[in-house]
PDB file of C-alpha atoms in Angstrom:
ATOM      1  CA  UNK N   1       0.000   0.000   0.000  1.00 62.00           C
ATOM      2  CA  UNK N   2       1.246   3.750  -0.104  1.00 74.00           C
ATOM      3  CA  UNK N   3       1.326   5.764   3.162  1.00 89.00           C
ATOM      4  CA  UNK N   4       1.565   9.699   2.793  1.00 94.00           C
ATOM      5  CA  UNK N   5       2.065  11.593   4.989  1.00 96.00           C
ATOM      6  CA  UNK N   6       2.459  16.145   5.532  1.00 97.00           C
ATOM      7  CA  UNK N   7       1.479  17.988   8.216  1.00 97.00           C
ATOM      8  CA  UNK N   8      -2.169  19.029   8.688  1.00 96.00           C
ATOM      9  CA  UNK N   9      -1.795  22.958   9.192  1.00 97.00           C
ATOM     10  CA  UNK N  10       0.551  25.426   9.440  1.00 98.00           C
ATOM     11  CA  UNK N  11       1.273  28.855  10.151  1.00 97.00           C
ATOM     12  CA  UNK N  12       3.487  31.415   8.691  1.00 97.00           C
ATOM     13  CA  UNK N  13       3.766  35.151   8.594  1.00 97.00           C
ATOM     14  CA  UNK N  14       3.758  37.589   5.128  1.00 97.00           C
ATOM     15  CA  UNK N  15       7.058  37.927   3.812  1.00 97.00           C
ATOM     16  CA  UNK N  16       8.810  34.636   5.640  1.00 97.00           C
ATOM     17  CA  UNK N  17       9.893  31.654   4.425  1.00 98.00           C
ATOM     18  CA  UNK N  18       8.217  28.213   5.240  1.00 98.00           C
ATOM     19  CA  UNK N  19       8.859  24.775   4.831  1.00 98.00           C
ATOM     20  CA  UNK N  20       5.879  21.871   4.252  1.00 98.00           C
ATOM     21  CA  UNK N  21       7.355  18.303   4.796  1.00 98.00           C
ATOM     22  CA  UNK N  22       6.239  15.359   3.204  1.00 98.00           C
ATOM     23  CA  UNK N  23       7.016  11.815   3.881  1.00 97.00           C
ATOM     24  CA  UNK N  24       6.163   8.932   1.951  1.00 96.00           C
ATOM     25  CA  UNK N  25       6.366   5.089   1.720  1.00 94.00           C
ATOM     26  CA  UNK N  26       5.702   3.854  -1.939  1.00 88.00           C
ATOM     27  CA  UNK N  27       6.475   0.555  -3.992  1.00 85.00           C
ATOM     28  CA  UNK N  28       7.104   1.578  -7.384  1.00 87.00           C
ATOM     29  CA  UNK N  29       8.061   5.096  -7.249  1.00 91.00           C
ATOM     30  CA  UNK N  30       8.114   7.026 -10.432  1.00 91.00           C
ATOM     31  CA  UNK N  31       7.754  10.811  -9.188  1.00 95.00           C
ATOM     32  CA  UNK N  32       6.382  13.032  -6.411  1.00 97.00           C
ATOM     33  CA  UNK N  33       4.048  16.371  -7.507  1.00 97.00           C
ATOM     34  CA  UNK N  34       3.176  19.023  -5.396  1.00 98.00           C
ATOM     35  CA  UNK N  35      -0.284  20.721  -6.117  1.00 97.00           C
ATOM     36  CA  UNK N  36      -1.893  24.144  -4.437  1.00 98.00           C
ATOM     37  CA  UNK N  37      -5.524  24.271  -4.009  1.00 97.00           C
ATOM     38  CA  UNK N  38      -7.793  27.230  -2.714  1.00 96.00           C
ATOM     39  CA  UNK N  39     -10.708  26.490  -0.507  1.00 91.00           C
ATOM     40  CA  UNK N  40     -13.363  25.394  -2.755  1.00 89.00           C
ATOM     41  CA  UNK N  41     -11.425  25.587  -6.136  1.00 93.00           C
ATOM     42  CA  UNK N  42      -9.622  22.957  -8.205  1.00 95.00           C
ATOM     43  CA  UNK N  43      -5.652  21.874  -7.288  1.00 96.00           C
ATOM     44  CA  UNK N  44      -3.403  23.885  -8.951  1.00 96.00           C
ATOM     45  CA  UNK N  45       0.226  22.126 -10.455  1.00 96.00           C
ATOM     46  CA  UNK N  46       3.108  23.633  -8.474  1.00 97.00           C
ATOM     47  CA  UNK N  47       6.112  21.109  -8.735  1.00 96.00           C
ATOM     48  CA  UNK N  48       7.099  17.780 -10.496  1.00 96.00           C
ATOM     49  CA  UNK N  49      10.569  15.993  -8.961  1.00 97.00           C
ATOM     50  CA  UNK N  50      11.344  12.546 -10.275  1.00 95.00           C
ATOM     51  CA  UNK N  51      15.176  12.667  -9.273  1.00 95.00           C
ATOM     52  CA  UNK N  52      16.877  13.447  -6.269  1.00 97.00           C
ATOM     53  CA  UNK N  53      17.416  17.318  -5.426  1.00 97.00           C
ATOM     54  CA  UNK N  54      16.165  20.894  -5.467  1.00 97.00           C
ATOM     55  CA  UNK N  55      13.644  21.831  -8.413  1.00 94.00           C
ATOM     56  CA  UNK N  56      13.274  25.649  -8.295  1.00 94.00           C
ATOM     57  CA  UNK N  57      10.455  27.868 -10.187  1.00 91.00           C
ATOM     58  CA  UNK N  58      10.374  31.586  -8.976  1.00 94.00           C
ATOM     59  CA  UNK N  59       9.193  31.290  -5.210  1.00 96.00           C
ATOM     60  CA  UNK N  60       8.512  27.835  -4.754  1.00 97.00           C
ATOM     61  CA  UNK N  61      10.957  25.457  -4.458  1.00 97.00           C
ATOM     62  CA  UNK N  62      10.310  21.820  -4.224  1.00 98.00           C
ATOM     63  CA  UNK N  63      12.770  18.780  -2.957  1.00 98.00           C
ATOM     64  CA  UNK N  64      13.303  15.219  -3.196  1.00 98.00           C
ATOM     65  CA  UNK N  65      15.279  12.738  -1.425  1.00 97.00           C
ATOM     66  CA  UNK N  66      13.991   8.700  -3.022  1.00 96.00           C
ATOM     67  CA  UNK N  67      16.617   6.890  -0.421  1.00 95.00           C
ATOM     68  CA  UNK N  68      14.674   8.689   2.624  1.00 96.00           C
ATOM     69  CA  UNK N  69      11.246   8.904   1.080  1.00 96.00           C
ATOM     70  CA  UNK N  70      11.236  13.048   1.718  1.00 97.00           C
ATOM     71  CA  UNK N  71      10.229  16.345  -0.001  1.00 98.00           C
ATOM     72  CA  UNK N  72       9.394  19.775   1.275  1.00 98.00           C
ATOM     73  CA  UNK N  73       7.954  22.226  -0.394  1.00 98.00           C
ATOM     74  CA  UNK N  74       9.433  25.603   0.332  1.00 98.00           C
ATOM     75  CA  UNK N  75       7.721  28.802  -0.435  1.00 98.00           C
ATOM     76  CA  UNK N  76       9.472  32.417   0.115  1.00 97.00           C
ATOM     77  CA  UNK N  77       8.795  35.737   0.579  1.00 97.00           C
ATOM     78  CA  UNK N  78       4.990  34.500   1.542  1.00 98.00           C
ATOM     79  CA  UNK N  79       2.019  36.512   0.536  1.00 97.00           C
ATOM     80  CA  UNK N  80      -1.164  36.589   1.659  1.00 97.00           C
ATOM     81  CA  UNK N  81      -2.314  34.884  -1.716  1.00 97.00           C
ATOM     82  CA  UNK N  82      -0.671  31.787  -0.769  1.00 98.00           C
ATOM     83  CA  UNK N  83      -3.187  30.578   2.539  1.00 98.00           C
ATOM     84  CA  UNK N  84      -4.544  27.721   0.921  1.00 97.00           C
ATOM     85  CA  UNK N  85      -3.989  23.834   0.829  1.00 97.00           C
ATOM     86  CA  UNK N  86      -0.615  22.339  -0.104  1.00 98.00           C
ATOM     87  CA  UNK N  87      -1.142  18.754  -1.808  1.00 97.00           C
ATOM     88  CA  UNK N  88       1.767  16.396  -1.641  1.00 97.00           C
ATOM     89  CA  UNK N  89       0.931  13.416  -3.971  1.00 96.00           C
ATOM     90  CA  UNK N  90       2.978  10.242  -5.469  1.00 96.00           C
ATOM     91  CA  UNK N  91       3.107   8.219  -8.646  1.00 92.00           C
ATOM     92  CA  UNK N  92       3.658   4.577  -8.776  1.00 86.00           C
ATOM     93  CA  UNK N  93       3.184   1.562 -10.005  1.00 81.00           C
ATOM     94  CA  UNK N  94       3.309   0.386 -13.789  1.00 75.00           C
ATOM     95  CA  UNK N  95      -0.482   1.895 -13.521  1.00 74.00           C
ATOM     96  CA  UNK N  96       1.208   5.441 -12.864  1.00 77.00           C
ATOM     97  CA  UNK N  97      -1.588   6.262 -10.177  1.00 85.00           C
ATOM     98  CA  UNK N  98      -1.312   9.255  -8.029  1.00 90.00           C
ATOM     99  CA  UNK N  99      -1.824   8.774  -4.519  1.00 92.00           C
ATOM    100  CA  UNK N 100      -2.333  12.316  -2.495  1.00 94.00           C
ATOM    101  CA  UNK N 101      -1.635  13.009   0.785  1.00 95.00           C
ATOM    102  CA  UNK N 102      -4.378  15.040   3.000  1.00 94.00           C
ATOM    103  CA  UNK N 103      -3.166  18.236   2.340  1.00 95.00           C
ATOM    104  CA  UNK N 104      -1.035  20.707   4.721  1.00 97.00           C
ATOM    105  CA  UNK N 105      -3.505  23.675   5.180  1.00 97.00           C
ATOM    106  CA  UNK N 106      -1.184  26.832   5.296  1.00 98.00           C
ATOM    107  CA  UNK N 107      -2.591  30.375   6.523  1.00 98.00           C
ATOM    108  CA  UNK N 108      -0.061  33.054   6.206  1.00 98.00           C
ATOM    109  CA  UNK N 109      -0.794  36.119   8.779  1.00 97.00           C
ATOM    110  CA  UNK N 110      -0.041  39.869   8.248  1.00 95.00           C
TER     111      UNK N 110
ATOM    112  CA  UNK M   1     -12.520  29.651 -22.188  1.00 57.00           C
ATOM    113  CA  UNK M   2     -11.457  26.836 -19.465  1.00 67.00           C
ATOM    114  CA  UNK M   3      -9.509  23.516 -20.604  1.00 92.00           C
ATOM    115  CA  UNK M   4     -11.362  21.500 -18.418  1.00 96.00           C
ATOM    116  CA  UNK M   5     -15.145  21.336 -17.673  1.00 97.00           C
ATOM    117  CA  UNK M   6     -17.525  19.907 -15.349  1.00 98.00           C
ATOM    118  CA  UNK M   7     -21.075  20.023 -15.454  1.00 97.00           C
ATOM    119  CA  UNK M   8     -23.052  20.605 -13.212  1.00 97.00           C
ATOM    120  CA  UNK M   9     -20.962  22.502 -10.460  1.00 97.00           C
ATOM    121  CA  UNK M  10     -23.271  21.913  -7.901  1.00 97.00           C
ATOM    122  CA  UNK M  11     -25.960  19.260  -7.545  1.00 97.00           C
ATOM    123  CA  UNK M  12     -28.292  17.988  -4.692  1.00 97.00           C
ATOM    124  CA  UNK M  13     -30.422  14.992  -5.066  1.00 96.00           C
ATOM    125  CA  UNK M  14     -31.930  12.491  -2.880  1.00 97.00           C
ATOM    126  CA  UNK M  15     -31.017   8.912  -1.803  1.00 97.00           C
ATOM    127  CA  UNK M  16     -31.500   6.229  -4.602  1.00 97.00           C
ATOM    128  CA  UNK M  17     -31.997   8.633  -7.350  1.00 97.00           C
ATOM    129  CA  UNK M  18     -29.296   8.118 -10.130  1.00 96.00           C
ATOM    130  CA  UNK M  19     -26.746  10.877 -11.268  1.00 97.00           C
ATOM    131  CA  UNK M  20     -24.283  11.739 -13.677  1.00 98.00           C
ATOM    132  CA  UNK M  21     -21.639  14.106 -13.461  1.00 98.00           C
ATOM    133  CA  UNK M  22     -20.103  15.124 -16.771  1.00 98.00           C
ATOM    134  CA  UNK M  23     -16.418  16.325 -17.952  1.00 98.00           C
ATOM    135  CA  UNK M  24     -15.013  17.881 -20.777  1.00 97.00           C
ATOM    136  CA  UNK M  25     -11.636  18.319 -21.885  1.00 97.00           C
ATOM    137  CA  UNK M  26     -10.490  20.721 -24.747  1.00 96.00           C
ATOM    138  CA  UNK M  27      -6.107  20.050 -23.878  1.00 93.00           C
ATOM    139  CA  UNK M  28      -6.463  16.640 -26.597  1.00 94.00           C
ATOM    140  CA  UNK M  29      -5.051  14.127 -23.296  1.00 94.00           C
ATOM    141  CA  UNK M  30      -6.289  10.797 -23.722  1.00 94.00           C
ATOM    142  CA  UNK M  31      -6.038  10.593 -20.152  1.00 95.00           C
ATOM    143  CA  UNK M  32      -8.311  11.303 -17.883  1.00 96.00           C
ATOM    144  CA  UNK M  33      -9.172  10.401 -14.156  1.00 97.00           C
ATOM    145  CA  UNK M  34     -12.341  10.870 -11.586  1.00 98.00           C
ATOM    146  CA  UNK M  35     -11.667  11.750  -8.195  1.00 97.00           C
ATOM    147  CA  UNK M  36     -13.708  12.870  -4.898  1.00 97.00           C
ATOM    148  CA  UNK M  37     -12.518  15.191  -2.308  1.00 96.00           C
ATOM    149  CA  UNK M  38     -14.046  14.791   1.110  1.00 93.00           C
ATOM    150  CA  UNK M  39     -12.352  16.761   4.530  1.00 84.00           C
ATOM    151  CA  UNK M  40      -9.577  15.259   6.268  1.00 79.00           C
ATOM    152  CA  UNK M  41      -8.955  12.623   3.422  1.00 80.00           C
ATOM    153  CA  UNK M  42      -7.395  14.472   0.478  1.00 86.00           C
ATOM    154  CA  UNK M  43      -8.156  13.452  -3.040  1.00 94.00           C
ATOM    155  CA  UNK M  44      -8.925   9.482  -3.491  1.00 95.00           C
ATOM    156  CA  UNK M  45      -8.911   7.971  -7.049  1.00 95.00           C
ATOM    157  CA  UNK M  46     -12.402   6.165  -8.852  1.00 97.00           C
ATOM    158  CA  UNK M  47     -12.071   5.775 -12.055  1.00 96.00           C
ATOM    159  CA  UNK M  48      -9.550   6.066 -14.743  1.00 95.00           C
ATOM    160  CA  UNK M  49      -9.051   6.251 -18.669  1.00 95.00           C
ATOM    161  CA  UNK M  50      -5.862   5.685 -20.634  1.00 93.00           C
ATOM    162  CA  UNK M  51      -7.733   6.249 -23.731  1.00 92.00           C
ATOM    163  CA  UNK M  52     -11.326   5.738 -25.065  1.00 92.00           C
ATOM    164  CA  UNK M  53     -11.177   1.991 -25.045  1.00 91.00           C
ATOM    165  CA  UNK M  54      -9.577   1.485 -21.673  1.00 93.00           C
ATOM    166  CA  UNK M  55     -11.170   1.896 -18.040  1.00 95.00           C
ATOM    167  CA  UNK M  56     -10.162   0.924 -14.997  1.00 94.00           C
ATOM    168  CA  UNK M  57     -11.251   1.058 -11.151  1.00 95.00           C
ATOM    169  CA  UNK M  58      -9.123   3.276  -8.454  1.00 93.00           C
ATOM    170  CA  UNK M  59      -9.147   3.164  -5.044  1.00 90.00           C
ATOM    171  CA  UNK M  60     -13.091   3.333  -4.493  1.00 95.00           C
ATOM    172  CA  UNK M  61     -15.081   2.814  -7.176  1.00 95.00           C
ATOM    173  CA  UNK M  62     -17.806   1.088  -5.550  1.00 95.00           C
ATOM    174  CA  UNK M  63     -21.338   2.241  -5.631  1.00 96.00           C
ATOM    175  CA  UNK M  64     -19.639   4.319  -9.097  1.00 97.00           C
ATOM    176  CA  UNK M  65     -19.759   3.820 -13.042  1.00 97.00           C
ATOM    177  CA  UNK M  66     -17.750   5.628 -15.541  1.00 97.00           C
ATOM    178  CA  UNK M  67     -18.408   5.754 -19.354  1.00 97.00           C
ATOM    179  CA  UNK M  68     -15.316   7.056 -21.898  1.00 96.00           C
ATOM    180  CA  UNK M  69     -17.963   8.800 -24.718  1.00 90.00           C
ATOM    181  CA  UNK M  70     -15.230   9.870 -26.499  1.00 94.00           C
ATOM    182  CA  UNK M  71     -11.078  11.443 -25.850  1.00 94.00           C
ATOM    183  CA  UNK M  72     -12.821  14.349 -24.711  1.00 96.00           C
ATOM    184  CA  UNK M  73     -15.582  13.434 -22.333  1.00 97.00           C
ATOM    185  CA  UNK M  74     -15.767  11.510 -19.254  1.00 98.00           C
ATOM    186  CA  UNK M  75     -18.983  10.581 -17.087  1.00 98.00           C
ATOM    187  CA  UNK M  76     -19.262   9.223 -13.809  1.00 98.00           C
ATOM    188  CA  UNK M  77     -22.534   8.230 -12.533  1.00 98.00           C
ATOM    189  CA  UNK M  78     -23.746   7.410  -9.341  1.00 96.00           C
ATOM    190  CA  UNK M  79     -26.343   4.155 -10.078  1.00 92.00           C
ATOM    191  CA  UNK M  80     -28.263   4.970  -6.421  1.00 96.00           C
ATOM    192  CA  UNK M  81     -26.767   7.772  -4.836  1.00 97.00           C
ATOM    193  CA  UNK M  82     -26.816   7.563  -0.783  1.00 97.00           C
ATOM    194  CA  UNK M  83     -25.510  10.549   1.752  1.00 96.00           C
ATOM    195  CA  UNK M  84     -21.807   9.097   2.487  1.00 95.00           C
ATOM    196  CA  UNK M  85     -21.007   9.972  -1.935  1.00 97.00           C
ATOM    197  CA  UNK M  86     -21.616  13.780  -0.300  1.00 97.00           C
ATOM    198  CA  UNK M  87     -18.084  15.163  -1.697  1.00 97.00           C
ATOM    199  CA  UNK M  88     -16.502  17.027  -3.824  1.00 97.00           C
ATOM    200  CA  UNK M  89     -16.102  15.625  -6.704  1.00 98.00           C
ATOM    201  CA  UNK M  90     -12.987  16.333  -9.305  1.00 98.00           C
ATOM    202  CA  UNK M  91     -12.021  15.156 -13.369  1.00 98.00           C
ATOM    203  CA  UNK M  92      -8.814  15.147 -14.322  1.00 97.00           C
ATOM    204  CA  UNK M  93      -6.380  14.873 -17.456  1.00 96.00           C
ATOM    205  CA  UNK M  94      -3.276  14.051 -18.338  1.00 94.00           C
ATOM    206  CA  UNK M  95      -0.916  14.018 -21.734  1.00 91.00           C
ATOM    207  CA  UNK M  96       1.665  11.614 -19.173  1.00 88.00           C
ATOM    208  CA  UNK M  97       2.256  12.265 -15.595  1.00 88.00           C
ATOM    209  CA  UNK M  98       0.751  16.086 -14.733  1.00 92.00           C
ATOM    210  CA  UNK M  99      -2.780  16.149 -13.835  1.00 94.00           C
ATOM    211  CA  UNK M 100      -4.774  19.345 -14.770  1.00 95.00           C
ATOM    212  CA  UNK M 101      -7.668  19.298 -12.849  1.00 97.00           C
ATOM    213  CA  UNK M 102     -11.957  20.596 -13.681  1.00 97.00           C
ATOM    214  CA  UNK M 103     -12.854  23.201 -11.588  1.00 96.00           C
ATOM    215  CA  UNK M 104     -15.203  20.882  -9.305  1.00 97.00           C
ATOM    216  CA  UNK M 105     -18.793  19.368  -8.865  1.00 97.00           C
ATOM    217  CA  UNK M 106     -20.481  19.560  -4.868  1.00 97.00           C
ATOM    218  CA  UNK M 107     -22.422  16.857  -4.945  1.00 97.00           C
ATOM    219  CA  UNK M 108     -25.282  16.690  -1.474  1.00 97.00           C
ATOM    220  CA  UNK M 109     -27.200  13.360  -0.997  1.00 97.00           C
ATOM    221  CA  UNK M 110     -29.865  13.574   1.039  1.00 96.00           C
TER     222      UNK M 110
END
């Protein structure tokens, strides 16, 4: 079976930096996405890391580590824009399913 | 005009009546997946299409049916709704691995 886990909510202020974690445990890995969603509105694609290492793309960075079954997600110079749910999600098997996590709900205070 | 569709965006019916929600898809992926969104349980997997010819059952697909009219449309239909298929329910396609996602159907049983 696949196990996912990420924290359930966090808190960060505007302008900081903050880290969501996200461990997995996976037969068949073949990639790890990270998707944003808004209350109420569809997930969003953020972040795609098949390989071991940093991926960055403006002010999200995403990171992967296969022998420890890690990522975080790390977003900077936070805005207010970015409270919302942070999906961590997996792809394996020769079926290529994606499994997500629960979601790490992040507000982001003034 | 949005890639993909879902009709309708909202929908309450009663227990035992049957239901279809509908998706549309204008990015040409011969992918495309059905998921349902419910609080505290992230996104799980019900039905999924490699192409036009090819369906096959996710994680809970029980209680659901799927038909593949054509590459760009998707139903899934609930046969006899009952309250616990309340959720939010999501369509999804892919060209390989990235998963664009419809903007949503709430579905209430009551």
């Amino acid at each position: 079976g696949q196990n996912i886990d990420q924290p359930t909510e966090m808190t960060a202020t505007e302008g900081a930096i903050v880290q969501i974690n996200c461990t997995y445990q996976t037969s068949g890995f073949n990639g790890l996405f990270w998707y944003q969603q808004h209350a109420g509105e569809a997930p969003t694609f953020l972040s795609y890391n098949v390989l071991d290492g940093l991926e960055e793309k403006g002010r999200f960075s995403s990171f992967l580590s296969r022998s420890k079954g890690y990522s975080y997600l790390l977003l900077k110079e936070l805005q207010m824009k970015d409270s919302a749910s942070y999906l961590c999600a997996v792809i394996s098997g020769s079926a290529r399913q994606l499994t997500f996590g629960s979601g790490t709900q992040l507000t982001v205070l003034p | 005009d949005a890639d993909v569709t879902q009709t309708p965006r909202n929908r309450i019916t009663k227990t035992g009546k049957r239901i279809m929600l509908e998706c549309s898809q204008t990015k040409g992926h011969d992918r495309m997946y059905w998921y349902r969104q419910d609080p505290g349980l992230g996104l799980r997997l019900i039905y999924y299409s490699f192409d036009v010819k090819d369906i096959n059952k996710g994680e809970i697909s029980d209680g659901y049916s799927v038909s593949r009219q054509a590459q760009a449309k998707f139903s899934l239909s609930l046969e006899s709704a009952i309250p616990n298929q309340t959720a939010l329910y999501f369509c999804a396609t892919s060209e390989r691995e990235t998963q664009y996602f419809g903007p949503g159907t709430r579905l209430l049983v009551l």
